[in-house]
Coordinates of C-alpha atoms in Angstrom, one line a residue:
Chain A
M13 CA -121.4 -209.7 142.3
T14 CA -120.7 -206.0 142.2
A15 CA -117.6 -203.8 142.1
L16 CA -116.0 -202.1 145.1
G17 CA -115.5 -205.3 147.1
C18 CA -119.1 -205.3 148.2
S19 CA -122.2 -207.1 147.2
Q20 CA -124.6 -204.2 147.9
P21 CA -125.7 -201.7 145.2
V22 CA -124.1 -198.3 144.9
G23 CA -126.5 -195.4 145.3
I24 CA -126.2 -192.1 143.3
V25 CA -128.3 -189.1 144.3
G26 CA -128.5 -186.9 141.2
L27 CA -127.7 -187.8 137.6
G28 CA -126.3 -184.6 136.2
L29 CA -122.8 -184.6 134.7
I30 CA -120.9 -186.1 137.6
G31 CA -123.7 -188.5 138.7
G32 CA -124.3 -189.7 135.2
C33 CA -120.6 -190.3 134.5
L34 CA -120.3 -192.2 137.7
G35 CA -123.3 -194.3 136.9
L36 CA -121.9 -195.3 133.5
D37 CA -118.4 -196.0 134.8
L38 CA -119.5 -198.0 137.8
Q39 CA -121.9 -200.2 135.8
E40 CA -119.0 -200.8 133.3
A41 CA -116.9 -201.9 136.3
G42 CA -119.7 -204.4 137.3
A43 CA -121.5 -202.5 140.0
E44 CA -125.3 -202.4 140.4
V45 CA -126.2 -198.7 140.6
H46 CA -129.5 -197.4 142.1
A47 CA -130.1 -193.7 141.4
L48 CA -132.4 -191.1 143.0
V49 CA -133.5 -188.2 140.9
H50 CA -135.8 -185.2 141.5
R51 CA -138.0 -185.2 138.4
P52 CA -139.9 -188.0 136.7
S53 CA -138.8 -186.7 133.3
T54 CA -135.2 -187.0 134.4
A55 CA -135.8 -190.5 135.6
A56 CA -137.3 -191.5 132.3
R57 CA -134.4 -190.1 130.3
A58 CA -131.8 -191.6 132.7
R59 CA -133.4 -195.0 132.2
Q60 CA -133.3 -194.6 128.4
R61 CA -129.6 -193.6 128.6
G62 CA -128.8 -196.5 131.0
L63 CA -127.2 -194.2 133.5
A64 CA -128.1 -196.6 136.4
S65 CA -129.5 -200.1 136.8
R66 CA -132.5 -198.6 138.7
V67 CA -133.7 -195.0 138.6
D68 CA -136.5 -193.6 140.7
T69 CA -137.9 -190.4 142.2
D70 CA -138.7 -192.3 145.4
P71 CA -135.8 -192.1 148.0
A72 CA -136.6 -195.8 148.9
V73 CA -134.6 -196.7 145.8
L74 CA -131.5 -196.1 148.0
A75 CA -132.5 -198.9 150.4
D76 CA -129.8 -201.7 150.6
C77 CA -127.1 -199.4 149.1
G78 CA -123.8 -199.9 150.9
L79 CA -122.3 -196.7 149.4
V80 CA -124.2 -193.6 148.5
I81 CA -122.7 -190.8 146.4
L82 CA -124.4 -187.4 146.8
A83 CA -123.9 -185.9 143.3
L84 CA -126.0 -182.8 144.0
P85 CA -125.3 -179.1 143.3
L86 CA -123.6 -177.4 146.3
D87 CA -126.8 -175.5 147.4
R88 CA -128.9 -178.6 147.6
L89 CA -126.1 -180.5 149.2
L90 CA -125.8 -177.9 152.0
D91 CA -129.5 -177.8 152.5
P92 CA -130.6 -181.4 152.0
D93 CA -134.1 -182.6 151.6
P94 CA -135.3 -184.3 154.8
A95 CA -136.8 -187.2 152.8
L96 CA -133.3 -187.9 151.4
L97 CA -131.8 -187.8 154.9
A98 CA -134.4 -190.2 156.2
A99 CA -133.8 -192.6 153.2
L100 CA -130.0 -192.9 153.6
P101 CA -129.5 -196.5 154.8
A102 CA -128.1 -196.7 158.3
G103 CA -124.5 -197.8 158.2
A104 CA -124.0 -196.8 154.5
V105 CA -120.8 -195.0 153.6
V106 CA -121.9 -191.6 152.2
T107 CA -119.7 -189.3 150.1
D108 CA -120.3 -186.2 148.0
V109 CA -118.7 -184.6 145.0
G110 CA -118.9 -180.9 145.9
S111 CA -116.2 -178.5 144.8
V112 CA -115.9 -176.8 148.3
K113 CA -115.2 -179.0 151.3
Q114 CA -115.3 -177.1 154.6
P115 CA -119.1 -176.3 154.5
V116 CA -119.9 -179.8 153.3
L117 CA -117.9 -181.4 156.1
A118 CA -119.5 -179.1 158.6
A119 CA -123.0 -179.9 157.4
W120 CA -122.7 -183.6 156.9
G121 CA -119.9 -184.8 159.2
P122 CA -121.8 -184.5 162.4
R123 CA -124.9 -185.9 160.8
L124 CA -123.6 -189.3 159.5
R125 CA -121.1 -191.6 161.2
R126 CA -119.7 -192.8 157.9
F127 CA -119.5 -189.6 155.8
V128 CA -116.5 -188.9 153.7
A129 CA -116.2 -185.5 152.0
S130 CA -114.7 -185.8 148.6
H131 CA -114.2 -184.0 145.3
P132 CA -113.6 -185.6 141.9
M133 CA -112.0 -182.9 139.9
A134 CA -113.4 -183.4 136.4
G135 CA -115.8 -181.5 134.2
T136 CA -117.0 -180.7 130.7
S137 CA -119.1 -177.8 129.5
R138 CA -122.2 -180.0 129.6
S139 CA -124.7 -180.4 132.5
G140 CA -127.9 -182.3 133.2
V141 CA -129.1 -185.8 132.4
E142 CA -127.7 -185.7 128.8
A143 CA -124.2 -184.8 130.0
G144 CA -123.0 -188.2 131.5
E145 CA -120.3 -189.9 129.5
K146 CA -117.9 -192.8 130.1
G147 CA -114.3 -192.3 131.3
L148 CA -114.5 -188.7 132.6
F149 CA -112.5 -189.4 135.7
Q150 CA -109.7 -191.3 134.1
G151 CA -106.4 -189.9 135.4
R152 CA -108.1 -186.9 137.1
P153 CA -107.6 -186.0 140.7
W154 CA -110.2 -187.3 143.2
V155 CA -109.5 -185.5 146.5
A156 CA -110.9 -186.6 149.9
T157 CA -110.7 -184.3 152.9
P158 CA -111.0 -186.6 156.0
D159 CA -110.9 -185.1 159.5
A160 CA -110.2 -186.7 162.9
D161 CA -113.7 -188.1 163.0
T162 CA -113.7 -189.7 159.6
D163 CA -114.2 -193.5 159.7
P164 CA -111.0 -195.1 158.1
E165 CA -113.1 -198.0 156.5
A166 CA -115.4 -195.5 155.0
L167 CA -112.5 -193.5 153.6
E168 CA -111.1 -196.8 152.1
A169 CA -114.5 -197.5 150.4
V170 CA -114.4 -194.0 148.8
R171 CA -110.8 -194.6 147.7
Q172 CA -111.9 -197.8 146.0
L173 CA -114.7 -195.9 144.3
A174 CA -112.3 -193.3 143.0
T175 CA -109.7 -195.8 141.7
T176 CA -112.5 -198.0 140.2
V177 CA -113.4 -195.1 137.8
G178 CA -109.7 -194.5 137.1
A179 CA -109.2 -191.3 139.2
R180 CA -105.9 -190.3 140.9
W181 CA -106.6 -190.5 144.7
L182 CA -105.4 -187.7 147.0
C183 CA -106.2 -186.7 150.6
C184 CA -105.7 -183.3 152.3
D185 CA -107.5 -181.3 155.0
A186 CA -110.6 -179.4 153.9
A187 CA -109.2 -175.9 154.5
S188 CA -106.2 -176.6 152.3
H189 CA -108.4 -178.1 149.6
D190 CA -110.7 -175.0 149.6
R191 CA -107.7 -172.6 149.4
A192 CA -106.1 -174.6 146.6
V193 CA -109.3 -174.9 144.5
A194 CA -109.9 -171.2 144.9
L195 CA -106.6 -170.6 143.2
I196 CA -106.7 -173.2 140.5
S197 CA -110.4 -173.8 139.8
H198 CA -112.6 -171.0 141.1
L199 CA -110.4 -168.0 140.3
P200 CA -110.0 -169.1 136.6
V201 CA -113.8 -168.8 136.2
L202 CA -113.7 -165.1 137.1
V203 CA -110.4 -164.5 135.2
G204 CA -112.1 -165.8 132.0
A205 CA -115.4 -164.0 132.7
A206 CA -113.6 -160.7 133.1
L207 CA -111.8 -161.3 129.8
L208 CA -115.1 -161.9 128.0
Q209 CA -116.5 -158.7 129.5
T210 CA -113.4 -156.8 128.5
A211 CA -113.3 -158.0 124.9
D212 CA -117.0 -157.5 124.4
G213 CA -117.1 -154.0 126.1
G214 CA -113.9 -152.9 124.5
G215 CA -115.1 -154.0 121.1
Q216 CA -118.5 -152.3 121.5
A217 CA -116.9 -149.0 122.8
S218 CA -114.8 -148.7 119.6
G219 CA -117.5 -149.9 117.2
L220 CA -115.4 -153.1 116.6
G221 CA -117.9 -155.6 118.1
G222 CA -118.0 -157.5 114.8
L223 CA -114.2 -157.5 114.3
V224 CA -113.3 -158.8 117.7
R225 CA -115.8 -161.6 117.1
D226 CA -114.3 -162.4 113.7
L227 CA -110.7 -162.4 115.0
A228 CA -111.2 -164.3 118.3
S229 CA -109.4 -167.6 117.8
S230 CA -108.2 -170.7 119.7
G231 CA -106.2 -168.7 122.3
F232 CA -109.2 -166.6 123.2
A233 CA -111.4 -169.7 123.2
D234 CA -109.1 -171.6 125.6
T235 CA -108.5 -168.7 128.0
T236 CA -112.3 -168.1 128.3
R237 CA -113.6 -171.7 128.4
V238 CA -114.3 -172.0 132.1
G239 CA -115.2 -168.3 132.3
G240 CA -118.0 -168.9 129.9
G241 CA -119.2 -172.1 131.6
N242 CA -122.2 -173.0 133.8
P243 CA -123.3 -169.8 135.6
E244 CA -125.1 -171.5 138.4
L245 CA -122.1 -173.6 139.2
G246 CA -119.7 -170.7 139.0
T247 CA -121.9 -168.7 141.4
L248 CA -122.3 -171.6 143.9
M249 CA -118.5 -172.1 144.0
A250 CA -118.0 -168.4 144.7
R251 CA -120.8 -168.4 147.4
C252 CA -119.5 -171.5 149.2
N253 CA -115.8 -170.5 149.0
R254 CA -116.2 -166.8 149.3
S255 CA -113.3 -165.8 151.6
E256 CA -110.7 -167.9 149.8
L257 CA -111.9 -166.6 146.4
L258 CA -111.6 -163.0 147.7
A259 CA -108.1 -163.7 148.9
A260 CA -107.2 -165.2 145.5
L261 CA -108.9 -162.3 143.6
G262 CA -106.9 -159.7 145.7
R263 CA -103.7 -161.5 144.9
Y264 CA -104.7 -161.7 141.2
R265 CA -105.5 -158.0 141.0
Q266 CA -102.0 -157.3 142.2
A267 CA -100.5 -159.6 139.6
I268 CA -102.4 -157.8 136.8
A269 CA -101.3 -154.4 138.2
G270 CA -97.7 -155.6 138.3
L271 CA -97.8 -156.7 134.6
E272 CA -99.5 -153.4 133.7
R273 CA -96.7 -151.5 135.4
L274 CA -94.0 -153.4 133.4
V275 CA -95.8 -152.4 130.2
E276 CA -96.4 -148.9 131.4
L277 CA -92.6 -148.5 132.2
E278 CA -91.6 -150.3 129.0
D279 CA -89.6 -152.7 131.1
W280 CA -89.4 -155.3 128.3
Q281 CA -86.6 -157.3 129.9
G282 CA -88.7 -157.5 133.1
L283 CA -91.8 -158.6 131.2
E284 CA -89.9 -161.3 129.3
G285 CA -88.5 -162.6 132.5
V286 CA -91.9 -162.8 134.1
L287 CA -93.4 -164.5 131.0
R288 CA -90.5 -167.0 131.0
E289 CA -91.1 -167.9 134.7
C290 CA -94.8 -168.3 133.9
G291 CA -94.0 -170.8 131.2
E292 CA -91.9 -172.8 133.7
V293 CA -94.6 -172.6 136.4
R294 CA -97.2 -173.9 133.9
Q295 CA -95.0 -176.9 133.1
E296 CA -94.9 -177.7 136.8
F297 CA -98.7 -177.3 137.1
V298 CA -100.0 -179.0 134.0
G299 CA -96.9 -180.6 132.4
Chain B
M29 CA -96.6 -174.7 87.1
T30 CA -97.0 -173.1 90.6
A31 CA -99.9 -172.1 92.7
L32 CA -101.3 -168.6 93.2
G33 CA -101.9 -168.0 89.5
C34 CA -98.3 -167.2 88.8
S35 CA -95.3 -169.1 87.4
Q36 CA -92.8 -167.5 89.7
P37 CA -91.6 -169.1 93.0
V38 CA -93.0 -167.9 96.3
G39 CA -90.3 -166.5 98.8
I40 CA -90.5 -167.0 102.5
V41 CA -88.1 -165.2 104.8
G42 CA -87.8 -167.1 108.1
L43 CA -88.8 -170.8 108.6
G44 CA -90.1 -170.6 112.2
L45 CA -93.7 -171.8 113.0
I46 CA -95.5 -169.6 110.5
G47 CA -92.9 -169.7 107.8
G48 CA -92.5 -173.4 108.1
C49 CA -96.3 -174.1 108.0
L50 CA -96.6 -171.8 104.9
G51 CA -93.7 -173.6 103.2
L52 CA -95.4 -177.0 103.7
D53 CA -98.9 -175.9 102.7
L54 CA -97.8 -173.9 99.7
Q55 CA -95.7 -176.8 98.3
E56 CA -98.7 -179.1 98.9
A57 CA -100.7 -176.7 96.8
G58 CA -98.1 -177.0 94.0
A59 CA -96.0 -173.8 94.5
E60 CA -92.3 -173.7 94.3
V61 CA -91.0 -172.2 97.6
H62 CA -87.7 -170.5 98.0
A63 CA -86.8 -169.7 101.6
L64 CA -84.2 -167.4 103.2
V65 CA -83.0 -168.2 106.8
H66 CA -80.4 -166.7 109.1
R67 CA -78.3 -169.7 110.2
P68 CA -76.7 -172.5 108.2
S69 CA -77.9 -175.1 110.8
T70 CA -81.5 -173.9 110.3
A71 CA -81.1 -174.2 106.6
A72 CA -79.8 -177.7 106.9
R73 CA -82.7 -178.8 109.1
A74 CA -85.3 -177.0 107.0
R75 CA -84.0 -178.9 103.9
Q76 CA -84.2 -182.2 105.8
R77 CA -87.8 -181.4 106.8
G78 CA -88.7 -180.3 103.2
L79 CA -90.1 -176.9 104.4
A80 CA -89.2 -175.3 101.0
S81 CA -88.0 -176.4 97.6
R82 CA -84.8 -174.3 98.1
V83 CA -83.4 -173.0 101.4
D84 CA -80.4 -170.7 101.7
T85 CA -78.7 -168.2 104.0
D86 CA -77.9 -166.0 100.9
P87 CA -80.6 -163.4 100.2
A88 CA -80.1 -164.1 96.5
V89 CA -82.3 -167.2 97.0
L90 CA -85.3 -164.7 96.7
A91 CA -84.4 -163.6 93.2
D92 CA -87.3 -164.3 90.7
C93 CA -89.9 -164.6 93.5
G94 CA -93.1 -162.9 92.5
L95 CA -94.5 -162.9 96.1
V96 CA -92.3 -162.7 99.3
I97 CA -93.7 -163.5 102.7
L98 CA -91.7 -161.9 105.6
A99 CA -92.2 -164.5 108.3
L100 CA -89.9 -162.8 110.8
P101 CA -90.4 -161.9 114.5
L102 CA -91.8 -158.4 115.0
D103 CA -88.4 -156.9 116.1
R104 CA -86.5 -158.1 113.1
L105 CA -89.4 -157.1 110.9
L106 CA -89.4 -153.6 112.2
D107 CA -85.6 -153.3 111.9
P108 CA -84.9 -155.2 108.7
D109 CA -81.5 -156.4 107.6
P110 CA -80.2 -154.1 104.7
A111 CA -79.1 -157.2 102.8
L112 CA -82.7 -158.5 102.9
L113 CA -84.0 -155.1 101.7
A114 CA -81.5 -155.1 98.8
A115 CA -82.5 -158.7 97.8
L116 CA -86.2 -158.2 97.5
P117 CA -87.0 -158.5 93.8
A118 CA -88.2 -155.2 92.3
G119 CA -91.9 -155.5 91.6
A120 CA -92.5 -158.4 93.9
V121 CA -95.6 -158.4 96.1
V122 CA -94.3 -158.4 99.7
T123 CA -96.4 -159.3 102.8
D124 CA -95.7 -160.0 106.4
V125 CA -97.3 -162.1 109.2
G126 CA -96.7 -159.8 112.2
S127 CA -99.4 -159.7 114.9
V128 CA -99.3 -155.8 115.1
K129 CA -100.1 -153.9 112.0
Q130 CA -99.7 -150.1 112.5
P131 CA -95.9 -150.1 113.0
V132 CA -95.4 -152.7 110.3
L133 CA -97.3 -150.6 107.8
A134 CA -95.5 -147.4 108.8
A135 CA -92.1 -149.2 108.4
W136 CA -92.7 -151.1 105.2
G137 CA -95.5 -149.2 103.3
P138 CA -93.4 -146.2 102.2
R139 CA -90.4 -148.5 101.4
L140 CA -92.1 -150.9 98.9
R141 CA -94.6 -150.1 96.2
R142 CA -96.4 -153.5 96.5
F143 CA -96.3 -154.1 100.2
V144 CA -99.4 -155.6 101.9
A145 CA -99.6 -155.7 105.7
S146 CA -101.2 -159.0 106.8
H147 CA -101.7 -161.3 109.8
P148 CA -102.5 -165.0 109.7
M149 CA -104.1 -165.6 113.1
A150 CA -102.9 -169.1 114.0
G151 CA -100.4 -170.6 116.4
T152 CA -99.3 -173.5 118.4
S153 CA -97.1 -173.7 121.5
R154 CA -94.1 -174.6 119.3
S155 CA -91.6 -172.3 117.6
G156 CA -88.5 -172.7 115.5
V157 CA -87.6 -174.8 112.5
E158 CA -89.1 -178.0 114.1
A159 CA -92.5 -176.3 114.6
G160 CA -93.8 -176.1 111.0
E161 CA -96.8 -178.5 110.3
K162 CA -99.4 -178.9 107.6
G163 CA -102.9 -177.4 107.8
L164 CA -102.3 -174.8 110.5
F165 CA -104.2 -172.0 108.7
Q166 CA -107.3 -174.1 107.8
G167 CA -110.4 -172.1 108.7
R168 CA -108.4 -169.5 110.7
P169 CA -108.6 -165.8 110.1
W170 CA -106.0 -164.1 107.8
V171 CA -106.4 -160.4 108.2
A172 CA -105.0 -157.8 105.8
T173 CA -104.8 -154.1 106.7
P174 CA -104.6 -152.2 103.4
D175 CA -104.4 -148.4 103.4
A176 CA -105.1 -145.9 100.6
D177 CA -101.7 -146.5 99.1
T178 CA -102.0 -150.3 98.9
D179 CA -101.8 -151.7 95.4
P180 CA -105.1 -153.6 94.7
E181 CA -103.4 -156.3 92.6
A182 CA -100.9 -156.9 95.4
L183 CA -103.8 -157.2 97.9
E184 CA -105.5 -159.7 95.6
A185 CA -102.2 -161.8 95.4
V186 CA -102.1 -162.0 99.2
R187 CA -105.8 -162.9 99.3
Q188 CA -105.0 -165.8 97.0
L189 CA -102.1 -166.8 99.2
A190 CA -104.4 -166.9 102.3
T191 CA -107.2 -168.8 100.6
T192 CA -104.7 -171.3 99.1
V193 CA -103.7 -172.4 102.6
G194 CA -107.4 -172.5 103.7
A195 CA -107.6 -169.4 105.8
R196 CA -110.6 -167.1 106.2
W197 CA -109.8 -163.8 104.5
L198 CA -110.7 -160.5 106.2
C199 CA -109.7 -156.8 105.6
C200 CA -109.8 -153.9 108.1
D201 CA -107.8 -150.8 108.9
A202 CA -104.5 -151.3 110.8
A203 CA -105.7 -149.3 113.9
S204 CA -108.8 -151.4 114.2
H205 CA -106.8 -154.5 113.9
D206 CA -104.4 -153.5 116.6
R207 CA -107.2 -152.5 119.0
A208 CA -109.0 -155.8 118.3
V209 CA -106.0 -158.1 118.8
A210 CA -105.0 -156.3 122.0
L211 CA -108.4 -157.4 123.3
I212 CA -108.6 -160.9 122.0
S213 CA -105.0 -162.0 121.5
H214 CA -102.5 -159.9 123.5
L215 CA -104.5 -159.3 126.7
P216 CA -105.2 -163.1 127.1
V217 CA -101.4 -163.6 127.4
L218 CA -101.2 -161.3 130.4
V219 CA -104.5 -162.6 131.9
G220 CA -103.1 -166.2 131.9
A221 CA -99.7 -165.1 133.1
A222 CA -101.2 -163.3 136.1
L223 CA -103.2 -166.4 136.9
L224 CA -100.0 -168.5 136.8
Q225 CA -98.2 -166.0 139.1
T226 CA -101.2 -166.0 141.5
A227 CA -101.6 -169.8 141.7
D228 CA -97.9 -170.2 142.3
G229 CA -97.5 -167.3 144.7
G230 CA -100.7 -168.1 146.6
G231 CA -99.8 -171.8 146.9
Q232 CA -96.3 -171.0 148.1
A233 CA -97.5 -168.4 150.7
S234 CA -99.8 -171.1 152.3
G235 CA -97.3 -174.0 152.1
L236 CA -99.6 -175.6 149.4
G237 CA -97.2 -175.4 146.5
G238 CA -97.5 -179.2 146.0
L239 CA -101.2 -179.4 146.4
V240 CA -102.0 -176.6 143.9
R241 CA -99.8 -178.5 141.4
D242 CA -101.5 -181.8 142.1
L243 CA -105.0 -180.4 141.7
A244 CA -104.5 -178.2 138.7
S245 CA -106.6 -179.8 135.9
S246 CA -107.9 -179.1 132.4
G247 CA -109.6 -175.8 133.3
F248 CA -106.4 -174.3 134.7
A249 CA -104.4 -175.7 131.7
D250 CA -106.8 -174.1 129.2
T251 CA -107.0 -170.7 131.0
T252 CA -103.2 -170.5 131.2
R253 CA -102.2 -171.9 127.8
V254 CA -101.3 -168.7 126.1
G255 CA -100.1 -167.1 129.3
G256 CA -97.5 -169.8 129.6
G257 CA -96.5 -169.5 125.9
N258 CA -93.5 -168.1 124.1
P259 CA -92.1 -165.3 126.3
E260 CA -90.2 -163.5 123.5
L261 CA -93.4 -163.4 121.3
G262 CA -95.6 -162.2 124.3
T263 CA -93.1 -159.4 125.0
L264 CA -92.8 -158.3 121.4
M265 CA -96.6 -158.1 121.1
A266 CA -96.8 -156.0 124.2
R267 CA -93.9 -153.7 123.0
C268 CA -95.3 -153.2 119.5
N269 CA -99.0 -152.7 120.6
R270 CA -98.3 -151.0 124.0
S271 CA -100.9 -148.3 124.0
E272 CA -103.8 -150.6 122.9
L273 CA -102.7 -153.2 125.4
L274 CA -102.6 -150.7 128.2
A275 CA -106.1 -149.6 127.4
A276 CA -107.3 -153.2 127.4
L277 CA -105.5 -153.9 130.7
G278 CA -107.1 -150.9 132.3
R279 CA -110.5 -152.1 131.2
Y280 CA -109.7 -155.6 132.3
R281 CA -108.6 -154.4 135.8
Q282 CA -112.0 -152.7 136.1
A283 CA -113.8 -155.9 135.1
I284 CA -111.9 -157.9 137.8
A285 CA -112.7 -155.2 140.4
G286 CA -116.4 -155.4 139.4
L287 CA -116.5 -159.2 139.9
E288 CA -114.6 -158.8 143.2
R289 CA -117.2 -156.3 144.3
L290 CA -120.1 -158.7 143.6
V291 CA -118.4 -161.5 145.6
E292 CA -117.6 -159.0 148.4
L293 CA -121.2 -157.8 148.5
E294 CA -122.5 -161.4 148.3
D295 CA -124.6 -160.3 145.3
W296 CA -125.1 -163.8 144.0
Q297 CA -127.9 -162.9 141.7
G298 CA -125.8 -160.2 140.2
L299 CA -122.8 -162.6 139.8
E300 CA -125.0 -165.3 138.2
G301 CA -126.4 -162.7 135.7
V302 CA -122.9 -161.6 134.7
L303 CA -121.7 -165.2 134.3
R304 CA -124.7 -166.0 132.2
E305 CA -124.0 -163.0 129.9
C306 CA -120.4 -164.1 129.7
G307 CA -121.5 -167.5 128.4
E308 CA -123.6 -165.9 125.8
V309 CA -120.8 -163.6 124.7
R310 CA -118.4 -166.5 124.4
Q311 CA -120.9 -168.3 122.1
E312 CA -120.8 -165.2 119.9
F313 CA -117.0 -165.0 119.9
V314 CA -116.0 -168.6 119.5
G315 CA -119.2 -170.5 118.8

């Protein structure tokens, strides 16, 4: 007996942060999990950590899986290994976890009858086979972006997957998803990175490199957390969501210029009004 | 018997977040704390909460204090009440907790023989008489900015105060402090505020106001925490550190433009290199 209302094993391709977390949570929920990884050393460590019931570097490990989750980095997802494609069981529901949905849907939708593009919105600063931990998805959004061709039964199977690991299920179209994540997920990476560059460069330029490091505290740490995160992931998100990210950056540049103007003009009432509105907006966004 | 190697009570002027936290921690360390507040209702609540041994709206409560901490907002600190000035005991060591040091030193240094400008770098999202909590300063920087006229014994008394509440003691000149905090403390407020404006405005402009709110997760919450904080405090910091903040904003605007250019040019290797450096810089800043 396995979870997700189905007696077949669940397949996971890739046991990095997201794949590893899913493997642990799905097994906890009673599912049998078969995982495909790239390197033998990863397979050995994943077995030690118990990230899946079976772990192999041979795509045949996916045979008999009724649901397969492609937990691959965006670049490998968009340019999949032919051996992986050949090994996906006919009739299996296949979903991904990529943070940009239009290119994924374009690449995979026409290829597989029962593909569902989806995006569990959760992360930590860790990556790789050591990163998986239980409970990562609890209460976090899991967004699917079905289109007119998406099989409703396949969509339902992915919804069950998401709710099984405690995520909050949402659906929207892929273009809206990509625009929204550019604003709330991809832009913050560059916002924080630019702050790190500024504090470092501004400190060095004044001979205060040591002092800025000594004084940086929790506010600086929080504001730069995602900006100092995984560089490969940040670059892939920018590459795969370039036009939406550029639109968000243009809008952000104007917002910075607007705040700079208020400080320049010493319009303190105006600045306080803007900051008050920002506090209210933040309440609406993150409570 | 009181703390800080002195039998006299410690005075605190203002029982907001910083004053309230100091009151609790100093009493825990064995000091007798006398506090002056503005409103009778604040005095009543501060007494209920036990923020000080004695709380009054009459400046005479500071009589006999050997050390007085001015825990006032920057505007009231820079334009002090004459009744407060008259009530400060002759010979007392006086320090402040303001987040900008040059104007504080200019206003208070010539006025009092034993004034020490200082800045405990700690905060939460709370403010007012309910905000005080124990242990806020533990391991956090407490910076003093003595100048040639600062009394060394007074400086030592403030160092003992800082270490009594568990803070990490640092000294630097006031100009260096103000430049450094513009980069690592005041700029992040505007960086996060601009991100809130962008996500809200970009969402509204595309009819995705609901979706951006649904999808915003921990990365967005962290990046905007200080940007959505106390608007009065953010404005006062900008007002009192205007020229350093403008310099930091100019540098930040260039950093954003540089990242935008890499995305525009599809220089993914360049972007990944910058993000990798940012991750290393963040390790140096906040470990």
